[in-house]
Amino acid sequence: MTVDKDNWLSPTWWRQAVVYQIYPRSFADANGDGIGDLQGIISRVDYLKDLGIDAVWLSPFYPSALADGGYDVDDYRDVDPHIGSIDDFDQLVSALHQRGIKLLVDIVPNHSSNRHAWFQEALASPPQSPARDRYIFRRGTGPNHDQAPSDWKAAFGGSAWEPVGDGWFYFHIFAPEQPDWNWANPEVRQDFLTTLRFWSDHGVDGFRVDVAMALAKGFDAEQPEILPSQAEMEAVPIGPDHLLYDRDEVDEIYAGWRRVFDEYQPPRVAVAELWAEPSPRKARYATEESLGQAFFFDIVHAGFNPFKVRQTIDEVLGWSRDSGSSATWVLSNHDIVRHASRFGLPDVDSDSVWAGPDRDRHWLMTGGKEPVEDRCRGLRRARALTMFLMGLPGSLYLYQGEELGLPEVTDLPDAARQDPIFFRDRGFNVGRDGCRVPLPWTATGSSFGFGSGAAHLPQPTWFGQYAVAVESDQDDSTLNLYRQALSLRGRWQGAESLEWIETGDPQLLHFRRPGGWQVAMNFADQARPLPLAGQSISLSSWPGIETAVVEGKDDLAVGHWIPAETTYWWRDSQVS
Ligand code: NOJ
């Protein structure tokens, strides 16, 4: 196995990289306890190599009580014993690196878990002590100080303030088990720098930064001023004046991280998780003085709508240019409904990606009832849009299982659910367990090859048909489409630019990349003529490339049809 050393040491290796997200507890279980682990990932590194990815992003693997799928971290510099050990981690780094695959790890800087040693110390210490200052504590209101300091709501439902029994409350954006750090505290800042160096010294190539824009808060919890109400707070746009999100002070935090990243060769990279309205401010997280790259989730909100897709692509490429970074394209992750299912819903143009009846996602709440999802169509559309995005300049983030075309599991029994959203937001949002069900590796067998015992989230009986072993043997499978596309994409050379070709058809998007590659996507539910001057199609997102002659139109006489909801890739014939 040889690794291209020049590219390996390049400080810009990530710009066009294909990054594969592993949610470790649901990828592969080597020790048979039902929970995916690091040895499980190690046993599948050749699968990752064959898929053709450049990097893995590993979701949290730290010790955790799993109050929020591992995003409640007990100890930032250790591995959860259910998942492995530091030694296993080192083995994983080396197994990936030997195959030329980089590793990004999740870092969760907005909050720790309530089991973190510093939070336990804070609880054991008196109000206004240095130990409490590492978190955000505030005195309760009312004559007995037993009322929450404000009516602020947590993102997962319920109050954002949790009482600790002595008249004081602590603040948490997410679950009560996830107390927010106080980033105004120098010890907190220093400790995260230590963590960044710790994992960098263990060989990680970069970080995915959880809730990257929430670290700096715009209120001093210990000052007695009256806090605004939730409604007043929400009325302020996210940005410098908002009390929680996207304040200017985050820039200084990430400038400090950048100095650490630049201590390494090649510099460590980071990608900011930013769920926010479209805003040019997002670009600053992606500059080389800051984290280097940012998730622009706008594309997941563009639905299956050609107008919104094109507009979003232009916007995102613009922000990326402004920041000097490259774009990030993503359609699925561990927080949203899998896109093969989203695109199988009747309201396919909708921008909703969350599960729950609040966004017309009633089918996800219906338990045993028949879902209205059209699986075949959802998969067809998912393959088309993924192949379209894969042709764009920028890096691509894939979520484990999307390469199998896995749909969302919508009928998990309530008793099996784990996501705090389900418990805290009941009746409103079923939560994210449906996209976190362990992967099927074989058609049959215990947990479909995930492990030797039952999986920690039950897999439906139909999972076997999506198994890696099954799809590997099918030429037309989604897995083989991803493999073929990633291998072709890896051979594209040229500048990070794109030229739109106007088709005159609002349902047909078409662009050309330097180097002669062209990509066209038909969003319509009927075939459309696509003029091709004799070129042959290199890749079609759906099996069966039609080459019918378009009757009665001389200029298209040697043209092709592009089938409904399909993407084609081809290369200019004059380019060798
Ligand atoms: C974003 C993560 O992706 C999500 O899974 C988690 O629940 C929240 N941040 C809180 O850490």
Coordinates of C-alpha atoms in Angstrom, one line a residue, residues 63-568:
P63 CA -16.5 8.4 28.0
S64 CA -20.1 9.3 28.2
A65 CA -23.4 8.3 29.9
L66 CA -25.0 8.8 26.4
A67 CA -27.5 11.4 27.5
D68 CA -27.1 12.7 24.0
G69 CA -25.4 10.1 21.9
G70 CA -21.9 10.9 23.2
Y71 CA -22.2 14.6 22.8
D72 CA -22.2 14.7 26.6
V73 CA -18.5 14.2 27.2
D74 CA -17.2 13.0 30.6
D75 CA -13.5 13.2 29.7
Y76 CA -12.2 14.9 26.5
R77 CA -8.9 13.0 26.6
D78 CA -10.0 9.4 26.9
V79 CA -12.0 6.7 25.0
D80 CA -15.3 5.3 26.3
P81 CA -14.5 1.8 27.6
H82 CA -17.6 0.4 25.8
I83 CA -15.9 1.6 22.5
G84 CA -12.3 0.8 23.2
S85 CA -9.1 2.3 24.6
I86 CA -6.5 4.9 23.7
D87 CA -4.4 2.0 22.4
D88 CA -7.3 1.0 20.1
F89 CA -7.5 4.6 19.0
D90 CA -3.8 4.7 18.1
Q91 CA -4.3 1.4 16.1
L92 CA -7.2 3.0 14.3
V93 CA -5.2 6.1 13.4
S94 CA -2.4 3.9 12.0
A95 CA -4.8 1.6 10.1
L96 CA -6.4 4.6 8.4
H97 CA -3.1 6.4 7.7
Q98 CA -1.6 3.3 6.2
R99 CA -4.4 3.3 3.7
G100 CA -4.0 7.0 3.0
I101 CA -7.2 8.0 4.9
K102 CA -7.1 11.0 7.3
L103 CA -9.0 11.2 10.5
L104 CA -11.1 14.1 11.9
V105 CA -12.6 13.8 15.4
D106 CA -15.5 15.5 16.9
I107 CA -14.8 18.1 19.6
V108 CA -17.7 19.3 21.8
P109 CA -16.7 22.7 23.2
N110 CA -20.0 24.3 24.1
H111 CA -20.8 21.9 26.9
S112 CA -19.4 18.9 28.8
S113 CA -21.5 16.2 30.5
N114 CA -22.7 16.6 34.0
R115 CA -20.4 13.8 35.0
H116 CA -17.3 15.7 33.9
A117 CA -14.8 16.1 36.9
W118 CA -15.0 19.9 36.7
F119 CA -18.8 19.9 36.8
Q120 CA -18.8 17.5 39.7
E121 CA -16.3 19.8 41.4
A122 CA -18.5 22.8 40.6
L123 CA -21.5 21.1 42.3
A124 CA -19.5 20.3 45.4
S125 CA -18.2 23.9 45.6
P126 CA -20.1 27.0 46.9
P127 CA -21.8 29.5 44.7
Q128 CA -19.4 32.0 43.0
S129 CA -16.4 29.8 43.7
P130 CA -13.7 29.4 41.0
A131 CA -14.9 25.9 40.4
R132 CA -18.4 27.1 39.5
D133 CA -17.0 29.9 37.3
R134 CA -16.0 27.3 34.7
Y135 CA -19.7 26.8 34.0
I136 CA -22.6 29.2 33.8
F137 CA -24.3 29.4 37.2
R138 CA -26.9 32.1 38.1
R139 CA -28.9 32.7 41.1
G140 CA -32.6 31.7 40.9
T141 CA -35.4 34.3 41.0
G142 CA -38.3 34.6 43.4
P143 CA -38.3 35.1 47.2
N144 CA -36.7 31.6 47.7
H145 CA -34.5 31.8 44.6
D146 CA -36.2 28.6 43.4
Q147 CA -37.5 30.0 40.1
A148 CA -35.4 29.7 36.9
P149 CA -33.4 32.9 36.1
S150 CA -35.4 33.3 32.9
D151 CA -37.9 31.6 30.7
W152 CA -35.3 30.4 28.2
K153 CA -36.0 27.1 26.6
A154 CA -33.4 24.4 25.9
A155 CA -33.0 23.2 22.4
F156 CA -34.2 19.7 23.3
G157 CA -37.2 21.0 25.2
G158 CA -37.8 22.1 28.8
S159 CA -36.1 24.9 30.6
A160 CA -32.5 25.9 29.8
W161 CA -31.8 26.3 33.5
E162 CA -31.4 23.5 36.0
P163 CA -31.6 24.0 39.7
V164 CA -28.8 22.6 41.9
G165 CA -30.6 22.9 45.2
D166 CA -28.9 25.8 46.8
G167 CA -30.8 28.6 45.1
W168 CA -28.6 28.5 42.1
F169 CA -29.2 27.2 38.5
Y170 CA -26.8 26.2 35.7
F171 CA -27.4 27.0 32.1
H172 CA -27.6 24.4 29.3
I173 CA -28.5 25.0 25.6
F174 CA -29.2 21.3 25.2
A175 CA -30.1 18.6 27.7
P176 CA -29.7 19.2 31.5
E177 CA -26.9 16.6 31.4
Q178 CA -25.0 19.0 29.1
P179 CA -24.0 22.0 31.2
D180 CA -22.5 24.8 29.0
W181 CA -18.9 25.8 29.6
N182 CA -18.1 29.4 30.5
W183 CA -15.7 30.4 27.7
A184 CA -14.9 33.7 29.5
N185 CA -12.9 31.5 32.0
P186 CA -9.2 31.2 31.1
E187 CA -8.9 27.6 32.5
V188 CA -11.6 26.4 30.2
R189 CA -9.9 28.0 27.2
Q190 CA -6.6 26.5 28.2
D191 CA -8.0 23.0 28.8
F192 CA -9.4 22.9 25.3
L193 CA -6.1 23.8 23.8
T194 CA -4.6 20.9 25.8
T195 CA -7.3 18.6 24.3
L196 CA -6.6 19.8 20.8
R197 CA -2.9 19.0 21.3
F198 CA -3.6 15.7 22.9
W199 CA -5.5 14.3 19.9
S200 CA -3.2 16.0 17.4
D201 CA -0.3 14.3 19.1
H202 CA -2.2 11.0 18.7
G203 CA -2.2 11.7 15.0
V204 CA -5.6 13.1 14.2
D205 CA -5.6 15.3 11.2
G206 CA -8.4 17.6 12.2
F207 CA -11.6 18.3 14.2
R208 CA -15.3 18.8 13.6
V209 CA -16.4 21.5 16.0
D210 CA -19.8 20.9 17.6
V211 CA -22.2 23.9 17.8
A212 CA -19.3 26.1 16.8
M213 CA -21.1 29.4 17.1
A214 CA -22.5 29.1 20.6
L215 CA -19.3 29.3 22.7
A216 CA -19.3 33.0 23.5
K217 CA -22.3 34.1 25.5
G218 CA -23.5 37.7 25.6
F219 CA -24.6 37.8 29.3
D220 CA -22.7 37.7 32.5
A221 CA -24.5 35.1 34.6
E222 CA -23.3 36.5 37.8
Q223 CA -24.5 40.1 37.2
P224 CA -27.9 40.9 38.6
E225 CA -29.3 42.5 35.4
I226 CA -32.7 41.3 34.2
L227 CA -32.3 38.8 31.4
P228 CA -34.5 39.2 28.3
S229 CA -37.4 36.8 27.8
Q230 CA -37.1 34.0 25.3
A231 CA -39.3 35.9 22.9
E232 CA -37.1 39.0 23.2
M233 CA -34.0 37.0 22.7
E234 CA -35.3 35.3 19.6
A235 CA -36.3 38.6 18.1
V236 CA -32.6 39.5 17.8
P237 CA -31.0 38.0 14.7
I238 CA -28.3 35.5 15.2
G239 CA -25.0 37.5 15.1
P240 CA -23.1 40.0 17.2
D241 CA -26.0 41.1 19.3
H242 CA -27.6 37.8 19.9
L243 CA -27.0 36.5 23.5
L244 CA -26.1 32.9 22.5
Y245 CA -25.2 32.5 18.8
D246 CA -22.6 33.8 16.5
R247 CA -21.2 36.6 18.6
D248 CA -18.0 38.2 17.4
E249 CA -16.1 37.0 20.5
V250 CA -16.0 33.4 19.1
D251 CA -13.4 34.7 16.5
E252 CA -10.8 35.2 19.2
I253 CA -11.4 31.7 20.6
Y254 CA -10.8 30.1 17.2
A255 CA -7.8 32.3 16.5
G256 CA -6.3 30.7 19.6
W257 CA -7.2 27.2 18.2
R258 CA -5.6 28.1 14.9
R259 CA -2.3 28.8 16.6
V260 CA -2.4 25.3 17.9
F261 CA -3.4 23.8 14.5
D262 CA -0.4 25.6 12.9
E263 CA 2.0 24.0 15.4
Y264 CA 1.6 20.8 13.3
Q265 CA 2.7 19.7 9.9
P266 CA 0.5 19.7 7.9
P267 CA -1.6 22.1 10.0
R268 CA -4.6 20.5 11.6
V269 CA -7.9 21.5 10.0
A270 CA -11.3 22.0 11.5
V271 CA -14.8 22.2 10.2
A272 CA -17.4 24.3 12.1
E273 CA -20.9 22.9 12.6
L274 CA -23.2 25.9 11.9
W275 CA -26.9 25.4 11.8
A276 CA -28.0 29.0 11.0
E277 CA -29.9 31.0 8.5
P278 CA -28.0 31.8 5.3
S279 CA -25.6 34.5 6.2
P280 CA -22.3 35.7 4.9
R281 CA -21.1 35.8 8.5
K282 CA -20.7 32.1 8.4
A283 CA -17.7 32.5 6.1
R284 CA -15.5 33.8 8.9
Y285 CA -15.4 30.4 10.6
A286 CA -13.9 29.0 7.4
T287 CA -11.0 31.5 7.1
E288 CA -7.4 30.3 7.6
E289 CA -7.2 32.5 10.7
S290 CA -10.1 30.6 12.1
L291 CA -11.2 26.9 11.8
G292 CA -10.5 26.6 8.1
Q293 CA -13.8 25.1 6.9
A294 CA -17.5 25.3 7.8
F295 CA -20.6 23.3 7.1
F296 CA -23.0 25.2 5.0
F297 CA -26.2 23.2 5.6
D298 CA -28.2 25.4 3.3
I299 CA -28.0 22.7 0.7
V300 CA -29.9 20.3 3.0
H301 CA -32.7 22.9 3.2
A302 CA -32.8 23.3 -0.6
G303 CA -35.0 20.1 -0.8
F304 CA -35.3 18.7 -4.3
N305 CA -35.9 22.0 -5.9
P306 CA -33.7 23.0 -8.9
F307 CA -34.1 26.7 -8.3
K308 CA -33.2 26.5 -4.6
V309 CA -30.4 24.0 -5.3
R310 CA -28.7 26.3 -7.9
Q311 CA -29.2 29.4 -5.8
T312 CA -27.7 27.7 -2.8
I313 CA -24.7 26.4 -4.8
D314 CA -23.9 29.9 -6.0
E315 CA -24.3 31.3 -2.5
V316 CA -22.1 28.6 -0.8
L317 CA -19.4 28.9 -3.5
G318 CA -19.5 32.6 -2.9
W319 CA -19.0 32.3 0.8
S320 CA -16.3 29.8 0.3
R321 CA -14.5 32.1 -2.1
D322 CA -14.8 35.0 0.4
S323 CA -13.3 32.9 3.2
G324 CA -10.5 31.4 1.0
S325 CA -11.8 28.0 2.0
S326 CA -13.6 25.3 0.0
A327 CA -17.3 24.5 0.0
T328 CA -18.7 21.6 2.0
W329 CA -21.6 19.6 0.5
V330 CA -23.7 17.4 2.8
L331 CA -27.1 15.8 2.5
S332 CA -27.2 13.5 5.6
N333 CA -25.7 13.2 9.0
H334 CA -26.6 11.8 12.4
D335 CA -29.0 14.7 13.2
I336 CA -31.3 14.7 10.3
V337 CA -33.7 12.3 8.4
R338 CA -31.7 10.3 5.9
H339 CA -32.0 11.9 2.5
A340 CA -33.1 8.7 0.7
S341 CA -36.3 9.0 2.9
R342 CA -36.7 12.8 2.8
F343 CA -36.8 12.7 -1.0
G344 CA -39.4 9.9 -1.0
L345 CA -41.9 12.1 0.7
P346 CA -44.8 13.8 -1.1
D347 CA -43.6 17.3 -0.1
V348 CA -40.1 16.6 -1.6
D349 CA -39.5 20.3 -2.3
S350 CA -39.8 21.1 1.4
D351 CA -36.8 22.3 3.2
S352 CA -37.5 20.2 6.3
V353 CA -34.8 17.8 7.4
W354 CA -36.0 17.2 11.0
A355 CA -38.3 14.4 12.1
G356 CA -41.6 15.3 13.6
P357 CA -45.1 16.4 12.9
D358 CA -44.2 20.1 13.3
R359 CA -42.8 20.0 9.8
D360 CA -45.4 17.8 8.1
R361 CA -43.4 14.8 9.0
H362 CA -46.4 13.0 10.5
W363 CA -45.4 9.8 8.8
L364 CA -42.4 9.6 11.1
M365 CA -44.6 9.7 14.2
T366 CA -47.1 7.1 13.0
G367 CA -45.3 4.1 14.5
G368 CA -47.0 1.0 13.1
K369 CA -49.0 2.9 10.5
E370 CA -48.2 2.9 6.8
P371 CA -45.7 5.6 5.9
V372 CA -46.4 7.6 2.8
E373 CA -42.7 7.4 1.8
D374 CA -42.0 6.2 -1.8
R375 CA -38.8 4.4 -1.2
C376 CA -37.9 3.7 -4.8
R377 CA -38.4 7.3 -5.8
G378 CA -36.6 8.6 -2.7
L379 CA -33.6 6.5 -3.6
R380 CA -33.6 7.6 -7.2
R381 CA -33.7 11.2 -6.2
A382 CA -31.1 10.8 -3.5
R383 CA -28.7 9.2 -5.9
A384 CA -29.3 11.9 -8.5
L385 CA -28.7 14.8 -6.1
T386 CA -25.7 13.2 -4.4
M387 CA -24.0 12.6 -7.8
F388 CA -24.8 16.2 -8.7
L389 CA -23.2 17.6 -5.6
M390 CA -20.2 15.2 -5.9
G391 CA -19.4 16.9 -9.2
L392 CA -19.1 20.4 -7.6
P393 CA -15.9 22.0 -6.4
G394 CA -15.5 21.6 -2.7
S395 CA -15.4 18.7 -0.2
L396 CA -18.1 16.2 0.3
Y397 CA -19.3 14.9 3.7
L398 CA -21.0 11.5 3.5
Y399 CA -22.8 9.9 6.4
Q400 CA -22.4 6.2 7.1
G401 CA -25.0 4.1 5.3
E402 CA -26.0 6.7 2.7
E403 CA -23.6 4.8 0.3
L404 CA -26.1 1.9 0.7
G405 CA -29.1 4.1 0.0
L406 CA -30.3 3.3 3.6
P407 CA -33.7 4.8 4.4
E408 CA -34.7 6.2 7.8
V409 CA -36.0 3.6 10.2
T410 CA -39.4 5.2 11.1
D411 CA -41.0 2.6 13.3
L412 CA -38.6 2.1 16.2
P413 CA -40.5 1.1 19.3
D414 CA -40.7 3.8 21.9
A415 CA -39.0 1.5 24.4
A416 CA -35.9 1.3 22.1
R417 CA -35.5 5.0 21.5
Q418 CA -32.4 6.8 23.0
D419 CA -32.5 10.3 21.7
P420 CA -33.2 12.9 24.4
I421 CA -35.3 14.8 21.9
F422 CA -37.8 12.0 21.9
F423 CA -38.1 12.1 25.7
R424 CA -38.0 15.9 26.2
D425 CA -39.9 17.0 23.1
R426 CA -42.4 14.2 23.1
G427 CA -45.3 14.6 20.6
F428 CA -43.4 17.2 18.7
N429 CA -40.3 15.5 17.3
V430 CA -39.5 11.8 17.4
G431 CA -35.8 12.4 17.5
R432 CA -32.8 11.2 15.5
D433 CA -32.6 7.5 16.4
G434 CA -34.0 6.5 12.9
C435 CA -30.8 7.6 11.2
R436 CA -28.6 6.0 13.8
V437 CA -29.6 2.4 13.5
P438 CA -26.5 0.1 13.2
L439 CA -25.4 -0.6 9.6
P440 CA -26.2 -3.9 7.9
W441 CA -23.1 -5.7 6.6
T442 CA -24.6 -9.0 5.7
A443 CA -28.0 -10.1 4.4
T444 CA -28.7 -12.4 7.4
G445 CA -27.2 -13.3 10.7
S446 CA -27.3 -11.6 14.0
S447 CA -27.6 -7.8 13.6
F448 CA -26.9 -8.3 9.9
G449 CA -23.2 -8.6 10.4
F450 CA -23.0 -5.5 12.6
G451 CA -21.9 -7.7 15.5
S452 CA -22.4 -11.1 17.0
G453 CA -25.3 -10.0 19.3
A454 CA -28.4 -7.8 19.0
A455 CA -27.6 -4.2 18.0
H456 CA -28.2 -1.4 20.5
L457 CA -31.0 0.0 18.3
P458 CA -33.1 -2.6 16.7
Q459 CA -32.7 -3.1 12.9
P460 CA -35.8 -3.7 10.8
T461 CA -36.1 -7.0 9.0
W462 CA -35.8 -5.3 5.6
F463 CA -32.3 -4.0 6.5
G464 CA -30.6 -7.1 5.0
Q465 CA -31.5 -6.1 1.5
Y466 CA -29.3 -3.0 1.9
A467 CA -26.3 -4.9 3.4
V468 CA -22.8 -4.2 2.1
A469 CA -22.4 -7.9 1.1
V470 CA -25.6 -7.8 -0.9
E471 CA -24.9 -4.5 -2.6
S472 CA -21.3 -5.4 -3.4
D473 CA -22.6 -8.2 -5.6
Q474 CA -25.1 -6.0 -7.5
D475 CA -23.6 -3.9 -10.4
D476 CA -26.4 -1.3 -10.1
S477 CA -26.4 -1.0 -6.4
T478 CA -26.1 2.4 -4.6
L479 CA -22.8 1.1 -3.1
N480 CA -21.3 0.4 -6.5
L481 CA -22.5 3.8 -7.8
Y482 CA -20.7 5.6 -4.9
R483 CA -17.6 3.5 -5.5
Q484 CA -17.6 4.3 -9.2
A485 CA -18.4 8.0 -8.7
L486 CA -15.7 8.5 -6.1
S487 CA -13.1 6.7 -8.2
L488 CA -13.9 8.9 -11.2
R489 CA -14.0 12.0 -9.1
G490 CA -10.6 11.2 -7.7
R491 CA -9.3 11.5 -11.2
W492 CA -10.7 15.0 -11.9
Q493 CA -8.0 17.6 -12.0
G494 CA -8.2 21.3 -12.3
A495 CA -9.2 24.5 -10.7
E496 CA -12.0 24.7 -8.0
S497 CA -14.4 26.4 -10.3
L498 CA -17.5 25.7 -12.2
E499 CA -19.3 27.2 -15.3
W500 CA -23.1 26.9 -15.4
I501 CA -24.4 26.0 -18.8
E502 CA -27.9 27.6 -19.4
T503 CA -30.3 24.8 -20.5
G504 CA -33.4 27.0 -21.0
D505 CA -35.2 24.3 -18.9
P506 CA -35.8 25.2 -15.3
Q507 CA -35.8 21.5 -14.3
L508 CA -32.4 20.8 -15.9
L509 CA -29.2 22.0 -14.3
H510 CA -25.9 21.6 -16.1
F511 CA -22.4 22.7 -15.3
R512 CA -18.9 22.2 -16.7
R513 CA -15.7 21.8 -14.6
P514 CA -12.2 22.6 -15.7
G515 CA -10.7 19.5 -17.2
G516 CA -13.7 18.9 -19.4
W517 CA -16.1 17.1 -17.0
Q518 CA -19.7 18.0 -17.3
V519 CA -22.6 17.2 -15.0
A520 CA -26.3 17.5 -15.7
M521 CA -29.2 16.7 -13.5
N522 CA -32.9 16.4 -14.5
F523 CA -35.1 17.2 -11.5
A524 CA -38.3 16.6 -13.5
D525 CA -40.4 13.5 -13.1
Q526 CA -40.2 12.9 -16.9
A527 CA -37.3 12.5 -19.3
R528 CA -35.9 15.6 -20.9
P529 CA -33.8 16.1 -24.0
L530 CA -30.2 16.7 -23.2
P531 CA -28.1 17.7 -26.2
L532 CA -24.8 15.8 -26.2
A533 CA -22.6 16.0 -29.2
G534 CA -21.7 12.4 -29.4
Q535 CA -20.1 12.1 -26.0
S536 CA -20.7 8.9 -24.1
I537 CA -22.0 9.0 -20.5
S538 CA -19.4 8.1 -17.9
L539 CA -21.8 7.8 -15.1
S540 CA -25.5 7.7 -14.6
S541 CA -27.1 8.0 -11.1
W542 CA -29.8 5.4 -12.1
P543 CA -29.2 2.2 -14.1
G544 CA -29.9 2.2 -17.8
I545 CA -28.7 5.1 -19.9
E546 CA -31.2 5.9 -22.6
T547 CA -29.9 7.1 -25.9
A548 CA -33.1 7.7 -27.8
V549 CA -33.0 10.0 -30.8
V550 CA -35.2 13.0 -30.3
E551 CA -37.7 13.0 -33.1
G552 CA -38.6 16.1 -35.1
K553 CA -35.8 18.3 -33.7
D554 CA -32.8 18.4 -36.0
D555 CA -30.6 20.1 -33.6
L556 CA -31.1 17.3 -31.1
A557 CA -31.1 14.5 -33.7
V558 CA -28.0 12.9 -32.2
G559 CA -29.0 13.9 -28.7
H560 CA -29.8 11.9 -25.6
W561 CA -32.7 11.9 -23.3
I562 CA -31.8 12.3 -19.7
P563 CA -34.3 10.2 -17.7
A564 CA -36.5 11.6 -14.9
E565 CA -34.7 12.5 -11.7
T566 CA -31.3 11.4 -12.9
T567 CA -27.8 12.9 -13.0
Y568 CA -25.2 12.2 -15.8

